[in-house]
Amino acid sequence: MPLKQKDLLGIEGLDRSDIEHIIATADSLKEVSTRDIKKVPALRGKTIVNLFYEPSTRTRTSFELAGKRLSADVINMSVSTSSVVKGETLLDTVMNIEAMNSDIIIIRHSMSGAPSLIAKELKSSVINAGDGAHEHPTQALLDLYTIKERLGRTDGLKVAIVGDIAHSRVARSNILCLNKMGVEVRVCGPATLIPAGIEEMGVEVYYRPEEALKDVDAIMMLRIQMERQGSGLFPGVREYSRLFGLNEARVRLAKEGAIIMHPGPINRGVEISPAVADGPYSVILDQVTNGVAVRMAVLYLLSEGRA
Amino acid sequence: MSILLKGGRVIDPVSNIDKVMDILVEGGVIAEAGDLSKYYKSKDIEIYDASGKAVTPGLIDIHAHLREPGFEYKEDIASGTRAAAAGGFTTVFCMPNTNPVNDNRAVTEYILKQAAESGACRVIPIGAITKGSLGALLTEMGDMSEAGCPAFSDDGKPVASSEVMRRALEYAKTFGLTIISHCEDPALSAGGVMNEGAVSTRLGLKGIPSAAEDVMVARDIELAKLTGGRLHLAHVSTAGSVGHVRRAKAAGVSVTAETCPHYFTLTDEAVSAYNTNFKVNPPLRTAADMEAVISGLADGTLDVIATDHAPHAASEKAVEFDLAPFGISGFETALALSLRLVETGRLSLKEVIEKLTVNPAKALGMAVPSLAPGARADVTVIDLGLVRTFDPADMLSKGKNTAYAGMTLTGWPVAVMCGGAWTFKA
C-alpha cells in the first residue's frame, strides 16, 4: 500500500499509522542490504534526483544507496546556495529537472520551506532531506526505527534531546515523530539555543542536563555547530562541553540500558565524549545502517502505484 | 460638467454629519449639500444615484509604496494610483524608498510630475529622513518641504542611531514637519522573516521578536518628548507598542500612530504554509497582538489606518520564504477589511471613516477633508452591503501579492471622485 501523499515534506503531514507503515516496510527491506547482491528490482526504471543545496555526505550517500539498492537510476546534483541567490531560481531549477522526467526529487536546502515550495509545482514526488531549521523527516524515522529496534516499543518512553534545539531540524522532526508515537520528549540546552514557544510542540524544556537526563530511555545529542561560537548565542565550546556535553557521569543519570543517539557528524569531545560515543550504549552506527533501510522504504512507498 | 450625488448616506466626520442627502460638485469643489431635488431634472448636471450607499470624504492613505522611480516593474505611479482609486483612495502619500531614494528636491519634483501626468489620485511624496535612507546624514528637509514633502521617513529601514533620530525630530520641528518612524531595532530583527514565537519555531524560520518594535517605539517616544518634535509611528503591530503609545498620549507627547489592515486581520498562523504573500514587515503577530491593535484603534490610541501598500512582482514572491521581499499589495482591500471592524462591533462606521480620512490628514498636517460646501471634491462612494470574493486577477495594482485571495468581504468602494472628476467606478 503506497503512502497517500505525493511527497514526504515533514513528519507533520504523517499520522501514526503512516509512520508505522514506513517503519514496517523498512524492517522488511533492511535485509536487502545484508545480501551478497544488495539489490532488488522494485524501482527499476525510476529516476531519482538527489538535489543538495547544502553539503552533506551521510544523508546524500544514504539516499543514493537506498535508491540504487532498489534499482532506481540516481543522479546527484550539488548546487551551492550562492548560485541560487544570484542566478536561476529554485523553481526554475526543479522545473528543468522535471522536464527530464524525474520521478522523485530529494532536496536538501538551507532554507526552511524550500521543499514545500517546489512540491506545489512538481508532479514528481519530493522528499525533504533537511530544510533549514524546519524538518528532516527521514532522520526522525530512522531514529524511531533504531529506538524500536533497541527498546522494543515507543509508548511511554522518555527521550531527551540535548543541544542546539533552536537551529535543529532533527530536533523538530524528532519531537513531532516521537510525540505521535507516545514518547515523552524533553529538550535541553542553554536558554539561547531553546527557541521561543517550543513547549507548544509538546516538549518539556530543561536548561540543565542533570535534570533532563534523569530516567530517560534514550538520549539524543545534537551536533553543536562550531560556527555558532562567537555569534553571541553561547560563549564558547569549552563551557558548552563542560556543562552540556555528554559524559559517562551524565549517562548514568539515565535509565539503566538507555541508548545514546547522535545524528552525526559528531564533534568528539565537544557535545559527546569519545568514551560515550564508542561505548556499549551508543547506537550511532546503527542509526546510519537503519537510515538506508528507512530511506529505501520511503522511496518505495512514494513510488509504488504511481504512474 | 457638474455632478450631483443623489440620495446617498453622507458621512462627514468633521462636520459630524451622518444623514441621507444630495451633494452637488462643481468646479472641483463641493458646491451645495442638502435636499437638491431642484436639480434632478437639470440637463447639464450628471446625476449619480448614490441611494443605498455611503458617501464619505475621499480616503487618504499616508503609507504606500508606489515604487516609481526605479522599481516600475513592481508598480508605477499610473498603476499604483489606479489601484488606490479602486480602493477608494483620493490621496496617497508615497514612501521614499525608491531608486534613487526621494532624498532631494529633484526626486520629489519628478514624482509630482509623474503624478500630475498619469496619477489617478493625489500623490504626496514623503521625503527620506537621511540621505539614501542610510541613517547618517539628514536630508534637506526645508527644501524638500517647499517642493511638496510634508513628512519624512526612512521607511523600510529604521533610523538606528538615537542621535540621528533626535536631530531629525529637532530639525523637522524647524519647519513644522512630521517624522514618521519605522520602528525596528535592526540588531534584534536581523535575519528575521516572521514573528518570533511558537509558529516561527515550528516552521524553523528566523523570528523577529515583538521587542524589536517595542524598544524603538519607546525610544522614539522619549526622543519626541526630549525634542518636542512631531512624531508619527508607522505600522504599529504589537501589544507592547500600543501600550507605549497609549501612555505617551496620556502624558501629552505629540505622537500619532497608524496600523494596517493586516495587523487587525491576520496573525502569524497565516504563514504556516510558507506562503510568501504573508511575509510583511513588521511581521504578522500573535492573536494577542491583533487584539491589542484592535483595542488601540477602538480607544483612539491608534489614529490612522494606512495600507503600507507594498507591491512586488510575482517572480519575486515565488521563491524560498527567506528570499522573498516583505510586503502586501494592500490598496484594493483596505476599506473592506477595515469595515469588518464595524461588522464585528469593535468600531463605529464613523470611527473607521475618520481613521481613513480625517485622522491621516491631521497626522501629516494636511487640510482636513470634508464634504461641506467649499471643500475640495474628493469623495468616495461605498456600497456597505456589497459582498465580494476577492480575486487577485481583478487587481489593478501590478503587485498581485495580496494576502486576501479568495476572502469574501462586505463593503466596497463603488465610485471615487478626486478633485471633482471620477477616478473609479465599479
JSON list of N, CA, C and O in Angstrom, two decimals, chain B residues 66 75-89 92 120-121 309 311 329-333 394-399 413 423-424:
[
{"chain": "B", "resi": 66, "resn": "LEU", "atom": "N", "xyz": [4.74, 53.41, -4.06]},
{"chain": "B", "resi": 66, "resn": "LEU", "atom": "CA", "xyz": [4.34, 53.46, -5.47]},
{"chain": "B", "resi": 66, "resn": "LEU", "atom": "C", "xyz": [5.48, 53.01, -6.39]},
{"chain": "B", "resi": 66, "resn": "LEU", "atom": "O", "xyz": [5.29, 52.84, -7.57]},
{"chain": "B", "resi": 75, "resn": "GLU", "atom": "N", "xyz": [5.51, 48.33, -9.68]},
{"chain": "B", "resi": 75, "resn": "GLU", "atom": "CA", "xyz": [4.39, 49.28, -9.67]},
{"chain": "B", "resi": 75, "resn": "GLU", "atom": "C", "xyz": [4.92, 50.58, -10.22]},
{"chain": "B", "resi": 75, "resn": "GLU", "atom": "O", "xyz": [6.11, 50.86, -10.10]},
{"chain": "B", "resi": 76, "resn": "ASP", "atom": "N", "xyz": [4.03, 51.37, -10.84]},
{"chain": "B", "resi": 76, "resn": "ASP", "atom": "CA", "xyz": [4.43, 52.74, -11.15]},
{"chain": "B", "resi": 76, "resn": "ASP", "atom": "C", "xyz": [3.32, 53.66, -10.69]},
{"chain": "B", "resi": 76, "resn": "ASP", "atom": "O", "xyz": [2.29, 53.20, -10.16]},
{"chain": "B", "resi": 77, "resn": "ILE", "atom": "N", "xyz": [3.55, 54.94, -10.84]},
{"chain": "B", "resi": 77, "resn": "ILE", "atom": "CA", "xyz": [2.58, 55.89, -10.29]},
{"chain": "B", "resi": 77, "resn": "ILE", "atom": "C", "xyz": [1.23, 55.74, -10.99]},
{"chain": "B", "resi": 77, "resn": "ILE", "atom": "O", "xyz": [0.18, 55.82, -10.35]},
{"chain": "B", "resi": 78, "resn": "ALA", "atom": "N", "xyz": [1.26, 55.44, -12.29]},
{"chain": "B", "resi": 78, "resn": "ALA", "atom": "CA", "xyz": [-0.01, 55.27, -13.01]},
{"chain": "B", "resi": 78, "resn": "ALA", "atom": "C", "xyz": [-0.78, 54.06, -12.47]},
{"chain": "B", "resi": 78, "resn": "ALA", "atom": "O", "xyz": [-1.96, 54.16, -12.11]},
{"chain": "B", "resi": 79, "resn": "SER", "atom": "N", "xyz": [-0.12, 52.91, -12.39]},
{"chain": "B", "resi": 79, "resn": "SER", "atom": "CA", "xyz": [-0.83, 51.70, -11.94]},
{"chain": "B", "resi": 79, "resn": "SER", "atom": "C", "xyz": [-1.17, 51.79, -10.46]},
{"chain": "B", "resi": 79, "resn": "SER", "atom": "O", "xyz": [-2.26, 51.40, -10.03]},
{"chain": "B", "resi": 80, "resn": "GLY", "atom": "N", "xyz": [-0.25, 52.32, -9.68]},
{"chain": "B", "resi": 80, "resn": "GLY", "atom": "CA", "xyz": [-0.46, 52.40, -8.24]},
{"chain": "B", "resi": 80, "resn": "GLY", "atom": "C", "xyz": [-1.63, 53.31, -7.88]},
{"chain": "B", "resi": 80, "resn": "GLY", "atom": "O", "xyz": [-2.45, 52.97, -7.03]},
{"chain": "B", "resi": 81, "resn": "THR", "atom": "N", "xyz": [-1.70, 54.44, -8.57]},
{"chain": "B", "resi": 81, "resn": "THR", "atom": "CA", "xyz": [-2.79, 55.36, -8.22]},
{"chain": "B", "resi": 81, "resn": "THR", "atom": "C", "xyz": [-4.13, 54.84, -8.75]},
{"chain": "B", "resi": 81, "resn": "THR", "atom": "O", "xyz": [-5.17, 55.10, -8.15]},
{"chain": "B", "resi": 82, "resn": "ARG", "atom": "N", "xyz": [-4.13, 54.09, -9.83]},
{"chain": "B", "resi": 82, "resn": "ARG", "atom": "CA", "xyz": [-5.38, 53.48, -10.30]},
{"chain": "B", "resi": 82, "resn": "ARG", "atom": "C", "xyz": [-5.86, 52.45, -9.28]},
{"chain": "B", "resi": 82, "resn": "ARG", "atom": "O", "xyz": [-7.04, 52.34, -8.98]},
{"chain": "B", "resi": 83, "resn": "ALA", "atom": "N", "xyz": [-4.90, 51.67, -8.76]},
{"chain": "B", "resi": 83, "resn": "ALA", "atom": "CA", "xyz": [-5.26, 50.70, -7.73]},
{"chain": "B", "resi": 83, "resn": "ALA", "atom": "C", "xyz": [-5.76, 51.41, -6.48]},
{"chain": "B", "resi": 83, "resn": "ALA", "atom": "O", "xyz": [-6.73, 50.97, -5.84]},
{"chain": "B", "resi": 84, "resn": "ALA", "atom": "N", "xyz": [-5.11, 52.53, -6.14]},
{"chain": "B", "resi": 84, "resn": "ALA", "atom": "CA", "xyz": [-5.53, 53.30, -4.97]},
{"chain": "B", "resi": 84, "resn": "ALA", "atom": "C", "xyz": [-6.96, 53.79, -5.16]},
{"chain": "B", "resi": 84, "resn": "ALA", "atom": "O", "xyz": [-7.80, 53.68, -4.26]},
{"chain": "B", "resi": 85, "resn": "ALA", "atom": "N", "xyz": [-7.24, 54.32, -6.35]},
{"chain": "B", "resi": 85, "resn": "ALA", "atom": "CA", "xyz": [-8.59, 54.82, -6.63]},
{"chain": "B", "resi": 85, "resn": "ALA", "atom": "C", "xyz": [-9.61, 53.69, -6.50]},
{"chain": "B", "resi": 85, "resn": "ALA", "atom": "O", "xyz": [-10.68, 53.85, -5.90]},
{"chain": "B", "resi": 86, "resn": "ALA", "atom": "N", "xyz": [-9.25, 52.52, -7.03]},
{"chain": "B", "resi": 86, "resn": "ALA", "atom": "CA", "xyz": [-10.16, 51.37, -6.94]},
{"chain": "B", "resi": 86, "resn": "ALA", "atom": "C", "xyz": [-10.37, 50.96, -5.49]},
{"chain": "B", "resi": 86, "resn": "ALA", "atom": "O", "xyz": [-11.38, 50.33, -5.15]},
{"chain": "B", "resi": 87, "resn": "GLY", "atom": "N", "xyz": [-9.43, 51.32, -4.64]},
{"chain": "B", "resi": 87, "resn": "GLY", "atom": "CA", "xyz": [-9.57, 51.01, -3.22]},
{"chain": "B", "resi": 87, "resn": "GLY", "atom": "C", "xyz": [-10.29, 52.11, -2.45]},
{"chain": "B", "resi": 87, "resn": "GLY", "atom": "O", "xyz": [-10.43, 52.02, -1.24]},
{"chain": "B", "resi": 88, "resn": "GLY", "atom": "N", "xyz": [-10.71, 53.16, -3.16]},
{"chain": "B", "resi": 88, "resn": "GLY", "atom": "CA", "xyz": [-11.45, 54.23, -2.51]},
{"chain": "B", "resi": 88, "resn": "GLY", "atom": "C", "xyz": [-10.61, 55.43, -2.11]},
{"chain": "B", "resi": 88, "resn": "GLY", "atom": "O", "xyz": [-11.11, 56.38, -1.52]},
{"chain": "B", "resi": 89, "resn": "PHE", "atom": "N", "xyz": [-9.33, 55.41, -2.47]},
{"chain": "B", "resi": 89, "resn": "PHE", "atom": "CA", "xyz": [-8.44, 56.48, -2.04]},
{"chain": "B", "resi": 89, "resn": "PHE", "atom": "C", "xyz": [-8.40, 57.63, -3.05]},
{"chain": "B", "resi": 89, "resn": "PHE", "atom": "O", "xyz": [-8.41, 57.40, -4.26]},
{"chain": "B", "resi": 92, "resn": "VAL", "atom": "N", "xyz": [-2.77, 59.73, -1.75]},
{"chain": "B", "resi": 92, "resn": "VAL", "atom": "CA", "xyz": [-1.82, 58.70, -1.31]},
{"chain": "B", "resi": 92, "resn": "VAL", "atom": "C", "xyz": [-0.48, 59.36, -1.02]},
{"chain": "B", "resi": 92, "resn": "VAL", "atom": "O", "xyz": [0.02, 60.15, -1.82]},
{"chain": "B", "resi": 120, "resn": "ALA", "atom": "N", "xyz": [-4.03, 58.81, -10.84]},
{"chain": "B", "resi": 120, "resn": "ALA", "atom": "CA", "xyz": [-5.47, 58.74, -10.71]},
{"chain": "B", "resi": 120, "resn": "ALA", "atom": "C", "xyz": [-5.91, 59.17, -9.31]},
{"chain": "B", "resi": 120, "resn": "ALA", "atom": "O", "xyz": [-7.06, 58.97, -8.93]},
{"chain": "B", "resi": 121, "resn": "CYS", "atom": "N", "xyz": [-4.98, 59.71, -8.55]},
{"chain": "B", "resi": 121, "resn": "CYS", "atom": "CA", "xyz": [-5.35, 60.34, -7.28]},
{"chain": "B", "resi": 121, "resn": "CYS", "atom": "C", "xyz": [-4.25, 61.33, -6.94]},
{"chain": "B", "resi": 121, "resn": "CYS", "atom": "O", "xyz": [-3.24, 61.42, -7.64]},
{"chain": "B", "resi": 309, "resn": "HIS", "atom": "N", "xyz": [0.80, 49.68, 1.42]},
{"chain": "B", "resi": 309, "resn": "HIS", "atom": "CA", "xyz": [0.74, 49.03, 0.10]},
{"chain": "B", "resi": 309, "resn": "HIS", "atom": "C", "xyz": [2.16, 48.79, -0.41]},
{"chain": "B", "resi": 309, "resn": "HIS", "atom": "O", "xyz": [2.91, 49.74, -0.63]},
{"chain": "B", "resi": 311, "resn": "PRO", "atom": "N", "xyz": [3.66, 46.62, -3.29]},
{"chain": "B", "resi": 311, "resn": "PRO", "atom": "CA", "xyz": [3.55, 45.68, -4.42]},
{"chain": "B", "resi": 311, "resn": "PRO", "atom": "C", "xyz": [4.90, 45.09, -4.81]},
{"chain": "B", "resi": 311, "resn": "PRO", "atom": "O", "xyz": [5.93, 45.75, -4.72]},
{"chain": "B", "resi": 329, "resn": "SER", "atom": "N", "xyz": [0.38, 43.82, -1.13]},
{"chain": "B", "resi": 329, "resn": "SER", "atom": "CA", "xyz": [-0.27, 44.79, -2.00]},
{"chain": "B", "resi": 329, "resn": "SER", "atom": "C", "xyz": [-1.64, 45.10, -1.41]},
{"chain": "B", "resi": 329, "resn": "SER", "atom": "O", "xyz": [-2.51, 44.23, -1.39]},
{"chain": "B", "resi": 330, "resn": "GLY", "atom": "N", "xyz": [-1.81, 46.31, -0.86]},
{"chain": "B", "resi": 330, "resn": "GLY", "atom": "CA", "xyz": [-2.94, 46.49, 0.05]},
{"chain": "B", "resi": 330, "resn": "GLY", "atom": "C", "xyz": [-4.01, 47.52, -0.30]},
{"chain": "B", "resi": 330, "resn": "GLY", "atom": "O", "xyz": [-5.02, 47.60, 0.39]},
{"chain": "B", "resi": 331, "resn": "PHE", "atom": "N", "xyz": [-3.80, 48.32, -1.36]},
{"chain": "B", "resi": 331, "resn": "PHE", "atom": "CA", "xyz": [-4.78, 49.38, -1.65]},
{"chain": "B", "resi": 331, "resn": "PHE", "atom": "C", "xyz": [-6.21, 48.84, -1.80]},
{"chain": "B", "resi": 331, "resn": "PHE", "atom": "O", "xyz": [-7.16, 49.42, -1.33]},
{"chain": "B", "resi": 332, "resn": "GLU", "atom": "N", "xyz": [-6.31, 47.71, -2.52]},
{"chain": "B", "resi": 332, "resn": "GLU", "atom": "CA", "xyz": [-7.63, 47.33, -3.03]},
{"chain": "B", "resi": 332, "resn": "GLU", "atom": "C", "xyz": [-8.49, 46.55, -2.03]},
{"chain": "B", "resi": 332, "resn": "GLU", "atom": "O", "xyz": [-9.62, 46.20, -2.33]},
{"chain": "B", "resi": 333, "resn": "THR", "atom": "N", "xyz": [-7.91, 46.27, -0.85]},
{"chain": "B", "resi": 333, "resn": "THR", "atom": "CA", "xyz": [-8.66, 45.53, 0.15]},
{"chain": "B", "resi": 333, "resn": "THR", "atom": "C", "xyz": [-8.80, 46.30, 1.47]},
{"chain": "B", "resi": 333, "resn": "THR", "atom": "O", "xyz": [-9.54, 45.86, 2.35]},
{"chain": "B", "resi": 394, "resn": "ASP", "atom": "N", "xyz": [-8.40, 40.37, -10.47]},
{"chain": "B", "resi": 394, "resn": "ASP", "atom": "CA", "xyz": [-9.12, 41.63, -10.68]},
{"chain": "B", "resi": 394, "resn": "ASP", "atom": "C", "xyz": [-8.33, 42.86, -10.25]},
{"chain": "B", "resi": 394, "resn": "ASP", "atom": "O", "xyz": [-8.78, 43.98, -10.42]},
{"chain": "B", "resi": 395, "resn": "MET", "atom": "N", "xyz": [-7.15, 42.63, -9.66]},
{"chain": "B", "resi": 395, "resn": "MET", "atom": "CA", "xyz": [-6.43, 43.77, -9.09]},
{"chain": "B", "resi": 395, "resn": "MET", "atom": "C", "xyz": [-5.88, 44.70, -10.17]},
{"chain": "B", "resi": 395, "resn": "MET", "atom": "O", "xyz": [-5.42, 44.25, -11.21]},
{"chain": "B", "resi": 396, "resn": "LEU", "atom": "N", "xyz": [-5.92, 46.00, -9.89]},
{"chain": "B", "resi": 396, "resn": "LEU", "atom": "CA", "xyz": [-5.35, 46.97, -10.81]},
{"chain": "B", "resi": 396, "resn": "LEU", "atom": "C", "xyz": [-3.88, 47.23, -10.51]},
{"chain": "B", "resi": 396, "resn": "LEU", "atom": "O", "xyz": [-3.14, 47.69, -11.36]},
{"chain": "B", "resi": 397, "resn": "SER", "atom": "N", "xyz": [-3.47, 46.94, -9.29]},
{"chain": "B", "resi": 397, "resn": "SER", "atom": "CA", "xyz": [-2.06, 47.08, -8.96]},
{"chain": "B", "resi": 397, "resn": "SER", "atom": "C", "xyz": [-1.26, 46.06, -9.76]},
{"chain": "B", "resi": 397, "resn": "SER", "atom": "O", "xyz": [-1.73, 44.96, -10.04]},
{"chain": "B", "resi": 398, "resn": "LYS", "atom": "N", "xyz": [-0.03, 46.46, -10.13]},
{"chain": "B", "resi": 398, "resn": "LYS", "atom": "CA", "xyz": [0.85, 45.48, -10.78]},
{"chain": "B", "resi": 398, "resn": "LYS", "atom": "C", "xyz": [1.21, 44.37, -9.79]},
{"chain": "B", "resi": 398, "resn": "LYS", "atom": "O", "xyz": [1.49, 43.25, -10.19]},
{"chain": "B", "resi": 399, "resn": "GLY", "atom": "N", "xyz": [1.25, 44.70, -8.52]},
{"chain": "B", "resi": 399, "resn": "GLY", "atom": "CA", "xyz": [1.61, 43.71, -7.50]},
{"chain": "B", "resi": 399, "resn": "GLY", "atom": "C", "xyz": [0.38, 42.92, -7.09]},
{"chain": "B", "resi": 399, "resn": "GLY", "atom": "O", "xyz": [-0.53, 43.46, -6.45]},
{"chain": "B", "resi": 413, "resn": "PRO", "atom": "N", "xyz": [-15.72, 50.08, -2.13]},
{"chain": "B", "resi": 413, "resn": "PRO", "atom": "CA", "xyz": [-15.92, 51.34, -2.83]},
{"chain": "B", "resi": 413, "resn": "PRO", "atom": "C", "xyz": [-16.53, 51.07, -4.21]},
{"chain": "B", "resi": 413, "resn": "PRO", "atom": "O", "xyz": [-16.14, 50.09, -4.86]},
{"chain": "B", "resi": 423, "resn": "THR", "atom": "N", "xyz": [-12.57, 59.06, -10.71]},
{"chain": "B", "resi": 423, "resn": "THR", "atom": "CA", "xyz": [-11.31, 58.32, -10.90]},
{"chain": "B", "resi": 423, "resn": "THR", "atom": "C", "xyz": [-11.54, 56.82, -10.84]},
{"chain": "B", "resi": 423, "resn": "THR", "atom": "O", "xyz": [-10.67, 56.04, -11.18]},
{"chain": "B", "resi": 424, "resn": "PHE", "atom": "N", "xyz": [-12.71, 56.43, -10.36]},
{"chain": "B", "resi": 424, "resn": "PHE", "atom": "CA", "xyz": [-13.04, 54.99, -10.32]},
{"chain": "B", "resi": 424, "resn": "PHE", "atom": "C", "xyz": [-14.54, 54.83, -10.30]},
{"chain": "B", "resi": 424, "resn": "PHE", "atom": "O", "xyz": [-15.24, 55.55, -9.60]}
]
